[in-house]
Short mmCIF file of N, CA, C and O in Angstrom, two decimals:
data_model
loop_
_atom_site.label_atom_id
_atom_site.label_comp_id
_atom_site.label_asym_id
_atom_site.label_seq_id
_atom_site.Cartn_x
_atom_site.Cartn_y
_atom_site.Cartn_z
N UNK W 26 2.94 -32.75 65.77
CA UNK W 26 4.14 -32.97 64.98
C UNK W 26 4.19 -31.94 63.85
O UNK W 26 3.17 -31.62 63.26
N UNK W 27 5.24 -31.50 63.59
CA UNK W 27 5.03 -30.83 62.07
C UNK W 27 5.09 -30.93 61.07
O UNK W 27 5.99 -31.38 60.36
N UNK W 28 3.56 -30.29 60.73
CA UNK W 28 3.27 -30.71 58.90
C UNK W 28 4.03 -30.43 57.92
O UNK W 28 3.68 -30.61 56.76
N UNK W 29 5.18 -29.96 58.26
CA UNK W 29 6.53 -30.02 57.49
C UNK W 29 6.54 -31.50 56.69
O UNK W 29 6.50 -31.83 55.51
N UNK W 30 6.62 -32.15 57.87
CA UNK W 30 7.24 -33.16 57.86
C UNK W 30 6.25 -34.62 56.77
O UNK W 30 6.57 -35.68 56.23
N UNK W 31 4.77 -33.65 56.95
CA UNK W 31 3.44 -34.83 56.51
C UNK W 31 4.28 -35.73 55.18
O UNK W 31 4.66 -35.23 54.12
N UNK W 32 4.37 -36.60 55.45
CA UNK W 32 4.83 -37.60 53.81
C UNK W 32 6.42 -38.02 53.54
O UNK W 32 7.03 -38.17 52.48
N UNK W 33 6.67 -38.10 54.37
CA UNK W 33 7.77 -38.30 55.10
C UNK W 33 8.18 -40.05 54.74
O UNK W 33 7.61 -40.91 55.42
N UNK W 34 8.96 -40.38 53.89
CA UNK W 34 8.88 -41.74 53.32
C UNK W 34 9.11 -42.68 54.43
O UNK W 34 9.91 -42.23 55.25
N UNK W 35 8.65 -43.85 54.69
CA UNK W 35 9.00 -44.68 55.99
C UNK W 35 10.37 -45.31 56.23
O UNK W 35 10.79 -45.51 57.37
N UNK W 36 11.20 -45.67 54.89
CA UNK W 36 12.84 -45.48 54.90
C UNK W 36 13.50 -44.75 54.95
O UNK W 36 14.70 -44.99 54.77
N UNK W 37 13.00 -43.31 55.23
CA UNK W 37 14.00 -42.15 55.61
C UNK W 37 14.06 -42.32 56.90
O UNK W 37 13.16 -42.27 57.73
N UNK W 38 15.77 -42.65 57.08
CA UNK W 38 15.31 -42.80 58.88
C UNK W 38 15.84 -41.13 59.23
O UNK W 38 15.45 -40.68 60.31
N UNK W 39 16.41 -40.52 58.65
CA UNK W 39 16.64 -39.10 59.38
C UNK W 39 14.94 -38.25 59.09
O UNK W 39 14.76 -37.24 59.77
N UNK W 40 14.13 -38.54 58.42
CA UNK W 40 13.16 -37.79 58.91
C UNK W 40 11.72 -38.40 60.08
O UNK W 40 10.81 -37.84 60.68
N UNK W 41 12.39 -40.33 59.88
CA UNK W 41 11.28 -40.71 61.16
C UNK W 41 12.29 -40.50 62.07
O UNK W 41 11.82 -40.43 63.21
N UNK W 42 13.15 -40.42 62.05
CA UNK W 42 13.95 -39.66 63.40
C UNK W 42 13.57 -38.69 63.95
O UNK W 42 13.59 -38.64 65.18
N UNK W 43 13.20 -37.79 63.31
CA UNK W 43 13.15 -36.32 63.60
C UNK W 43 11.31 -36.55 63.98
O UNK W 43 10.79 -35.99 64.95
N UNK W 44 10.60 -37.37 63.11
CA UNK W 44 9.15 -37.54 63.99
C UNK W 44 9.01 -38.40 65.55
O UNK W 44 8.08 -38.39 66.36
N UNK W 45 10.66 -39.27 65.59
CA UNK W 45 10.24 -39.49 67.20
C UNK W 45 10.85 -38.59 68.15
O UNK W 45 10.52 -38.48 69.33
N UNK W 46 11.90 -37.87 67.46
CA UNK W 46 12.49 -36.71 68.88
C UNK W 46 11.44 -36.18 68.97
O UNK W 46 10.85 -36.47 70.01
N UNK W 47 10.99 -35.59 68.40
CA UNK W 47 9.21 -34.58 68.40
C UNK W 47 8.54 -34.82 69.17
O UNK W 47 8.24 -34.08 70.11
N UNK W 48 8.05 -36.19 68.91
CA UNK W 48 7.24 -37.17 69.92
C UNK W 48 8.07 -37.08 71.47
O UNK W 48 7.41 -36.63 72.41
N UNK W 49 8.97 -37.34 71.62
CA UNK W 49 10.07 -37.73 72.99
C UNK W 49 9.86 -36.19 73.13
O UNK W 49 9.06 -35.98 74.05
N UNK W 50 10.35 -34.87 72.45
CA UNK W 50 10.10 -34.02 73.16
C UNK W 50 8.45 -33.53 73.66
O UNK W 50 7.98 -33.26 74.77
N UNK W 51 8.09 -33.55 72.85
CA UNK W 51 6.26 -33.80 73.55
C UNK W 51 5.79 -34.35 74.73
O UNK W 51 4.93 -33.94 75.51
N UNK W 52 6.59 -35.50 74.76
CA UNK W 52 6.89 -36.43 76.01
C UNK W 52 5.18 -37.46 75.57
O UNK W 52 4.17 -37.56 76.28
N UNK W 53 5.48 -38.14 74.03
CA UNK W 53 4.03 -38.39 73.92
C UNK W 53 4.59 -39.61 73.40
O UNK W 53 5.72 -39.45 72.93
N UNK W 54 3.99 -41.15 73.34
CA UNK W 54 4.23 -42.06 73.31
C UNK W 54 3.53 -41.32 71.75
O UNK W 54 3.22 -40.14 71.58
N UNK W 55 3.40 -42.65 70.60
CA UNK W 55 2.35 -42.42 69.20
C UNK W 55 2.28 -43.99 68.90
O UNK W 55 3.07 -44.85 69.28
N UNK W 56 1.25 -44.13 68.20
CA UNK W 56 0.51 -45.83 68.13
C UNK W 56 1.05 -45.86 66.35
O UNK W 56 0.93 -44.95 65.53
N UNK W 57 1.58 -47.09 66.16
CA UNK W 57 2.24 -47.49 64.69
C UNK W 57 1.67 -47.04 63.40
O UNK W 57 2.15 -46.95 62.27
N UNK W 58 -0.07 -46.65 64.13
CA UNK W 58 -0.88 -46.27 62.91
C UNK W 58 -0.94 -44.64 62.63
O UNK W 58 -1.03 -44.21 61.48
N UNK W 59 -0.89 -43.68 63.92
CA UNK W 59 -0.66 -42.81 63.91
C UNK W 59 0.80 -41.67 63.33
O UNK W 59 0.94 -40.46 63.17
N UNK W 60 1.75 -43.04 63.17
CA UNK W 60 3.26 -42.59 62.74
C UNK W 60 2.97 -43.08 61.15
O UNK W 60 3.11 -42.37 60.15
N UNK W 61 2.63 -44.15 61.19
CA UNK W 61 2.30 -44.26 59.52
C UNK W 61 1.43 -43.07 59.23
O UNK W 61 1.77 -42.23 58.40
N UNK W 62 0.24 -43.00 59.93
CA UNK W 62 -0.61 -41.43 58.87
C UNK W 62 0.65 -40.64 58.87
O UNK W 62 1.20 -40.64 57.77
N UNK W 63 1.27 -39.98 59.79
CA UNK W 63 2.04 -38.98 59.30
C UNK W 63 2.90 -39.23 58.15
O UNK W 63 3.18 -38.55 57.16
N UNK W 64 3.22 -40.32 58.52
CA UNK W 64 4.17 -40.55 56.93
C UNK W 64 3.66 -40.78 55.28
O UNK W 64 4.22 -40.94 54.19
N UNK W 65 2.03 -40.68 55.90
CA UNK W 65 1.29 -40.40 54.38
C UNK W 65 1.12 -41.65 54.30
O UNK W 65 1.06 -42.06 53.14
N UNK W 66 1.04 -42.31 55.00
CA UNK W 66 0.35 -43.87 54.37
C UNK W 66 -0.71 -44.50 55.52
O UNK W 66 -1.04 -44.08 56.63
N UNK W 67 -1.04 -45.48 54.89
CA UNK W 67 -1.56 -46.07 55.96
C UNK W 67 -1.63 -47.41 56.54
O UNK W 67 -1.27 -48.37 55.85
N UNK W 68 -2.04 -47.59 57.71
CA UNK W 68 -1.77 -48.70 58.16
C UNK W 68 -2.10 -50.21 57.36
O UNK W 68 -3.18 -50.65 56.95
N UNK W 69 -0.68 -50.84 57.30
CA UNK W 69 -0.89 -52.44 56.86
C UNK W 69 0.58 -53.01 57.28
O UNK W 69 1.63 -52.39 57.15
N UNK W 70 0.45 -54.12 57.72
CA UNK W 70 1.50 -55.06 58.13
C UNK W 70 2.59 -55.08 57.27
O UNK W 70 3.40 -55.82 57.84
N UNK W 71 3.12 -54.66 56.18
CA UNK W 71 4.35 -54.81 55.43
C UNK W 71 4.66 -53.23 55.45
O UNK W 71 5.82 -53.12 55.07
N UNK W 72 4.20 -52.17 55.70
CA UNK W 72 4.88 -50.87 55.87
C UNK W 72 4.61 -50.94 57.66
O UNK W 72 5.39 -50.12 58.13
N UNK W 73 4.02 -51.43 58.51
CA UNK W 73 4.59 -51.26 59.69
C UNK W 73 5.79 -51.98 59.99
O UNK W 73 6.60 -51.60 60.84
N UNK W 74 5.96 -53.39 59.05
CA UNK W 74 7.59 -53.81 59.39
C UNK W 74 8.44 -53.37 58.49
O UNK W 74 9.53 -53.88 58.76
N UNK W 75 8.54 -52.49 57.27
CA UNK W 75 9.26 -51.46 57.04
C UNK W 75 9.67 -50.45 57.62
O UNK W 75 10.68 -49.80 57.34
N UNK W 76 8.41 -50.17 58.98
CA UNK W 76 9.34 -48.91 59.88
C UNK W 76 9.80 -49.33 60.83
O UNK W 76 10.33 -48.56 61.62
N UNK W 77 9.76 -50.54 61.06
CA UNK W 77 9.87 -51.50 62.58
C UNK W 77 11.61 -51.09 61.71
O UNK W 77 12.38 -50.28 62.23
N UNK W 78 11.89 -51.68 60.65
CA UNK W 78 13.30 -51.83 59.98
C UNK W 78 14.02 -50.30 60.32
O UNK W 78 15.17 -50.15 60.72
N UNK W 79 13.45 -49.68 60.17
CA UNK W 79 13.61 -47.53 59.85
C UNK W 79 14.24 -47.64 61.63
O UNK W 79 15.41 -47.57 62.01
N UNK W 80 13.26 -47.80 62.25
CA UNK W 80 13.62 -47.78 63.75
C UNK W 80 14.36 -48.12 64.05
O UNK W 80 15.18 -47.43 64.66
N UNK W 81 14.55 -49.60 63.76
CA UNK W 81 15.73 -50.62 64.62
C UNK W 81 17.37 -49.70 64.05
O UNK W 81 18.45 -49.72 64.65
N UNK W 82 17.06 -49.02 62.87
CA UNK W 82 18.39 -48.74 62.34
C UNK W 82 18.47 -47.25 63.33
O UNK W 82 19.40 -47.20 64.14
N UNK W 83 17.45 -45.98 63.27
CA UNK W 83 17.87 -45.05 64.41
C UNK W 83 18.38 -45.40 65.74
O UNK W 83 19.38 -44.90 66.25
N UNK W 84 17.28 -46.70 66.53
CA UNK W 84 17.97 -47.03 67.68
C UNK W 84 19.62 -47.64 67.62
O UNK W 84 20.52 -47.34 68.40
N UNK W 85 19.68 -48.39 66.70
CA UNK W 85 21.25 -48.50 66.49
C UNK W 85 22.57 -47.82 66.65
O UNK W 85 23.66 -48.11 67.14
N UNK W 86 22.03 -46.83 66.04
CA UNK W 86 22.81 -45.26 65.31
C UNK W 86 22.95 -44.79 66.86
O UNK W 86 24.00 -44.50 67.42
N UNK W 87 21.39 -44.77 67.52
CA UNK W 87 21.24 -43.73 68.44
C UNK W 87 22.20 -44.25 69.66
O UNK W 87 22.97 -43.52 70.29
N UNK W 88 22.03 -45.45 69.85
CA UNK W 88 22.65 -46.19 70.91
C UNK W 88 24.16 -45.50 70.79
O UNK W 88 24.59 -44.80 71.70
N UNK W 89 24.85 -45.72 69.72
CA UNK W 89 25.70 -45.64 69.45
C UNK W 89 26.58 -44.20 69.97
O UNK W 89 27.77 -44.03 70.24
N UNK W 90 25.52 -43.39 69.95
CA UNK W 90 25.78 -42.10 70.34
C UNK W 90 25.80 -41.64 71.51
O UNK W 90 26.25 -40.52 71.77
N UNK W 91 25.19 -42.66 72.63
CA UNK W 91 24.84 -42.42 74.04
C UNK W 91 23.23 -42.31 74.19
O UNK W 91 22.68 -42.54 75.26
N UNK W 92 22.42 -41.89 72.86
CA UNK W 92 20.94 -42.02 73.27
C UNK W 92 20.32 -42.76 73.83
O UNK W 92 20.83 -43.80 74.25
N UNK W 93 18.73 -42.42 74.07
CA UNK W 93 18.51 -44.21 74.74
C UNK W 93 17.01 -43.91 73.53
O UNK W 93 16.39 -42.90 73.18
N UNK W 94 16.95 -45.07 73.28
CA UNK W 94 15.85 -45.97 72.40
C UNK W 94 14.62 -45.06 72.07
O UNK W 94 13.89 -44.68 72.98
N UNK W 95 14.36 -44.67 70.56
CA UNK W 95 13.28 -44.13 70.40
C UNK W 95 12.20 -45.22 69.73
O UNK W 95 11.09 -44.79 69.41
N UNK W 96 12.41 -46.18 69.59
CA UNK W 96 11.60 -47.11 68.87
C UNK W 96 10.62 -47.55 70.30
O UNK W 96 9.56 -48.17 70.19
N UNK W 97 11.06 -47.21 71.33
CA UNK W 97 9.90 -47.78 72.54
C UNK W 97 8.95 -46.61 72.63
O UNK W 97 8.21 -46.67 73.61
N UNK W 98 8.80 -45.58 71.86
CA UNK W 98 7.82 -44.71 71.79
C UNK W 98 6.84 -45.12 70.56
O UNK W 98 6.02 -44.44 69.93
N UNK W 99 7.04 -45.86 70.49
CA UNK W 99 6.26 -46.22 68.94
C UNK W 99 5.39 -47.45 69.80
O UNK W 99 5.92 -48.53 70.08
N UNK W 100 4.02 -47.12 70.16
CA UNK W 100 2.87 -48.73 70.79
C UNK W 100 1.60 -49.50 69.72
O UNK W 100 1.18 -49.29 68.58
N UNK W 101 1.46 -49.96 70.23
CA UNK W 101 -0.09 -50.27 69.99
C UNK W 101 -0.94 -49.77 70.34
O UNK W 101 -1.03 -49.68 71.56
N UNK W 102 -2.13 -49.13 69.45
CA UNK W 102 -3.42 -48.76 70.16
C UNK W 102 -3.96 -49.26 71.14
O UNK W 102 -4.47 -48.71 72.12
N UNK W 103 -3.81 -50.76 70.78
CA UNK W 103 -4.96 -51.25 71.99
C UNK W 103 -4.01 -51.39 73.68
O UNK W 103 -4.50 -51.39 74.81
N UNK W 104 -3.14 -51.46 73.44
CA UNK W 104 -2.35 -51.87 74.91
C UNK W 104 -0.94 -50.67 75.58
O UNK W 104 -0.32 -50.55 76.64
N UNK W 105 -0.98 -49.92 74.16
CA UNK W 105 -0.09 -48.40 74.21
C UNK W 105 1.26 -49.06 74.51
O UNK W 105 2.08 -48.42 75.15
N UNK W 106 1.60 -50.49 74.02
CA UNK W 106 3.01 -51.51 74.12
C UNK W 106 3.63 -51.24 72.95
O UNK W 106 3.09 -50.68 71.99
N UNK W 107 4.85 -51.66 73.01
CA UNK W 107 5.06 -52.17 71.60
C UNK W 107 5.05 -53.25 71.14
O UNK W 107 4.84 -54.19 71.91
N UNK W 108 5.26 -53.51 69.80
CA UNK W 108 4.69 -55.03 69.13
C UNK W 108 6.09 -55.60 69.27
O UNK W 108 7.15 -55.14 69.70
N UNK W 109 5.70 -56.83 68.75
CA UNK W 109 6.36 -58.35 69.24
C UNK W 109 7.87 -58.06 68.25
O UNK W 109 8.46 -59.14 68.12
N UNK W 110 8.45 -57.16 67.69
CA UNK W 110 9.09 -56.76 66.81
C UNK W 110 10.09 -55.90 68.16
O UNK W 110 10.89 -56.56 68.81
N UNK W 111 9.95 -54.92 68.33
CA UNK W 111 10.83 -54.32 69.85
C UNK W 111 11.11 -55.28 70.77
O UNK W 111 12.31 -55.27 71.01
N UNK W 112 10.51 -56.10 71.40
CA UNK W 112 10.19 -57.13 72.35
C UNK W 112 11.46 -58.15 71.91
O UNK W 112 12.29 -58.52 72.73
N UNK W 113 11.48 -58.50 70.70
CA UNK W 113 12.62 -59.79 69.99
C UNK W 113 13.94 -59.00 70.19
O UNK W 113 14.97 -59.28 70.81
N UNK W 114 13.58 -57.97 69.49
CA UNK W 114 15.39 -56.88 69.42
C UNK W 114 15.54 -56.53 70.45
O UNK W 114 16.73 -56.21 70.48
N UNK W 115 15.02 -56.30 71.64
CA UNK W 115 15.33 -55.12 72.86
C UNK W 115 15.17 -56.45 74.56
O UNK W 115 15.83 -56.59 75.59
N UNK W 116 14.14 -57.02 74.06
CA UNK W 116 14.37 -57.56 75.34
C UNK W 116 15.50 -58.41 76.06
O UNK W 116 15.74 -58.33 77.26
N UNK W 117 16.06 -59.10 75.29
CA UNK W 117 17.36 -59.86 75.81
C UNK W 117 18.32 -58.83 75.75
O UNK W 117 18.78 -58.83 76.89
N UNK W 118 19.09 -57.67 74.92
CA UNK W 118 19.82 -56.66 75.27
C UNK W 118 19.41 -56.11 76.62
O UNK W 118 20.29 -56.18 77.48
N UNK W 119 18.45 -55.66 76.92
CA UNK W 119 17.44 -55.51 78.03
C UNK W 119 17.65 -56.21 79.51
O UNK W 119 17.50 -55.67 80.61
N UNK W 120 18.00 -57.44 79.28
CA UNK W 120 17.75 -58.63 80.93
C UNK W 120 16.53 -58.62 80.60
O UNK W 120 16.10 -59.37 81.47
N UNK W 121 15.53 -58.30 79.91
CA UNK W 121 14.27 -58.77 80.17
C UNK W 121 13.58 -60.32 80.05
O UNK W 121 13.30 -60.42 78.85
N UNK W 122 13.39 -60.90 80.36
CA UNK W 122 12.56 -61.99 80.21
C UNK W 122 11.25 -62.35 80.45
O UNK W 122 10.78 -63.49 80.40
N UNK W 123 10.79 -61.54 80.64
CA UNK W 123 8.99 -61.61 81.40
C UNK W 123 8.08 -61.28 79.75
O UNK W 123 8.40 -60.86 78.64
N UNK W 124 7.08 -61.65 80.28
CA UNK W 124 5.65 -61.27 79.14
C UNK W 124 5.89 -59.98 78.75
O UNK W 124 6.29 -59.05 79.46
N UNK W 125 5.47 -59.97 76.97
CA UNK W 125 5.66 -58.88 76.55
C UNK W 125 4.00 -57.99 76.63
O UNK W 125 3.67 -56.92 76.11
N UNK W 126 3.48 -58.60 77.19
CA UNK W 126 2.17 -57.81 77.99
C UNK W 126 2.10 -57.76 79.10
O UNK W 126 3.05 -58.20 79.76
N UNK W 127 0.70 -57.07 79.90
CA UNK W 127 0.34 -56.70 81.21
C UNK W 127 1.49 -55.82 82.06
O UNK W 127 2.44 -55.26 81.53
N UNK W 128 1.22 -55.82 83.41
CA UNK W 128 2.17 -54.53 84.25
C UNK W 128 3.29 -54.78 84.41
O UNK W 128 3.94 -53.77 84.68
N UNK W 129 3.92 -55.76 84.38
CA UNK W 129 5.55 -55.61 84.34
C UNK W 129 6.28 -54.78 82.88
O UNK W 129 7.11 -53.88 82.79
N UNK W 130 5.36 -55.70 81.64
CA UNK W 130 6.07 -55.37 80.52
C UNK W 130 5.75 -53.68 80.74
O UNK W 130 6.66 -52.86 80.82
N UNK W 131 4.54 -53.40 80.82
CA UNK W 131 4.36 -52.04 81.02
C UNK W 131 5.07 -50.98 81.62
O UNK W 131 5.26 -49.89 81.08
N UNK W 132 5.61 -51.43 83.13
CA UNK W 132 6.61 -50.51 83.80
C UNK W 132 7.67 -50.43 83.15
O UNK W 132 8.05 -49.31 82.80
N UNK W 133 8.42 -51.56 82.82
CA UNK W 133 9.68 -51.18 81.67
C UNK W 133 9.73 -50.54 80.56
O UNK W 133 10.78 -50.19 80.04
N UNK W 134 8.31 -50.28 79.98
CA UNK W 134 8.05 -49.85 78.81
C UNK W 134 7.94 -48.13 78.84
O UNK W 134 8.31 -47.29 78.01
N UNK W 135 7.15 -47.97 80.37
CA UNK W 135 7.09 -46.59 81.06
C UNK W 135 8.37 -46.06 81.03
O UNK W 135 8.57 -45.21 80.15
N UNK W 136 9.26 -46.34 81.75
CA UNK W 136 10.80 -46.15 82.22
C UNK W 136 11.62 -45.73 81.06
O UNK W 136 12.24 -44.66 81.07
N UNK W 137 11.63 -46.55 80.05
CA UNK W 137 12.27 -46.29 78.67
C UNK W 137 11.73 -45.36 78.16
O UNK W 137 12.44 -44.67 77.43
N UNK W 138 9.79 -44.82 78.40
CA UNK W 138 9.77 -43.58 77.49
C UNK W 138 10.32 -42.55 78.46
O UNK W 138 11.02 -41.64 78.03
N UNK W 139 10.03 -42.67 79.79
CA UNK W 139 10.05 -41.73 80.71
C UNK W 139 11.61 -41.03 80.84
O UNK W 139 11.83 -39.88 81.23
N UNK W 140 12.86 -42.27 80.30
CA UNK W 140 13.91 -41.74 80.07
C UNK W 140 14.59 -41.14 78.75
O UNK W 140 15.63 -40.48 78.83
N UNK W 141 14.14 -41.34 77.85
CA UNK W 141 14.00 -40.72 76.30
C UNK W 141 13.04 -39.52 76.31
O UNK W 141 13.07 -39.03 75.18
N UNK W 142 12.38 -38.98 76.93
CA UNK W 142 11.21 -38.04 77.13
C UNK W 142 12.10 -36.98 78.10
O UNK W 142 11.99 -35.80 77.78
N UNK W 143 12.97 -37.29 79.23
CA UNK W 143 13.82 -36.29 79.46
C UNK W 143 14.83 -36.37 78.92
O UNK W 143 15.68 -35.57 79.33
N UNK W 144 15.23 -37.25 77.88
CA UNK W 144 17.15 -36.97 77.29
C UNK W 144 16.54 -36.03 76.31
O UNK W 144 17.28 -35.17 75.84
N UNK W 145 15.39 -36.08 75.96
CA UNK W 145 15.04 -35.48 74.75
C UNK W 145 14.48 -33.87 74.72
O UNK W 145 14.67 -32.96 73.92
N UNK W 146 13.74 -33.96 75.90
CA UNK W 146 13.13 -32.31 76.18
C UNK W 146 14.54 -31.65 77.08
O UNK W 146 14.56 -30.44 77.30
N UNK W 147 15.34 -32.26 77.43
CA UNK W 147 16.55 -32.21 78.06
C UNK W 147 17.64 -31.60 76.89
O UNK W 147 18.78 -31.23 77.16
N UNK W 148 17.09 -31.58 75.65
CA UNK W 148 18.55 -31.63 74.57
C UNK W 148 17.70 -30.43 73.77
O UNK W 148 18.35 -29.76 72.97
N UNK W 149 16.67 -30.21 73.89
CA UNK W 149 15.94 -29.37 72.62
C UNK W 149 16.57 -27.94 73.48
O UNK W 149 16.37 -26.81 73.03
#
């Protein structure tokens, strides 16, 4: 990503914007803790649902525009998912209804980066 960008406040959504096109063009998923270091902080539960907030407002915006969803590039370390925060906002827009773990949630989760990963290296 670029160190332009290192410190990057977690309510700027035009510059965590610009750290997930990066990511989507990379074609690289990044874990909640790894997007917080870049933004100069570090990981704790009230600035990861401060960016969960940052996100939900780009995917909004983005939707709006014809994009498709950069907040499903944002996982968990341990399961490379996203947290129970994407899952509430996205899955019923979605049709989804299944577990927000193991291989189903996973293939849908694939698909969404796999299609943001070419709208995105597709647009640079």
């Amino acid at each position: 990503m670029d160190p332009d960008l290192a410190g990057v406040a977690i309510a700027d959504v035009a510059g965590v914007r610009t750290l997930l096109i990066e990511a989507a063009c990379e074609g690289e998923a990044v874990s909640y803790s790894a997007l917080l270091m870049r933004l100069g902080v570090r990981f704790t539960r009230p600035r990861m649902r401060a960016l969960c907030r940052t996100m939900d407002a780009i995917d909004r915006a983005g939707r709006g525009a014809g994009e498709p969803d950069l907040a499903v590039l944002v996982v968990r370390e341990s399961d490379r998912l996203p947290g129970q925060g994407w899952w509430i906002a996205r899955a019923e827009a979605l049709g989804y209804r299944g577990a927000w773990t193991g291989p189903v949630a996973a293939a849908l989760v694939a698909r969404l980066q796999r299609e943001a990963f070419a709208y995105w290296k597709g647009s640079a």
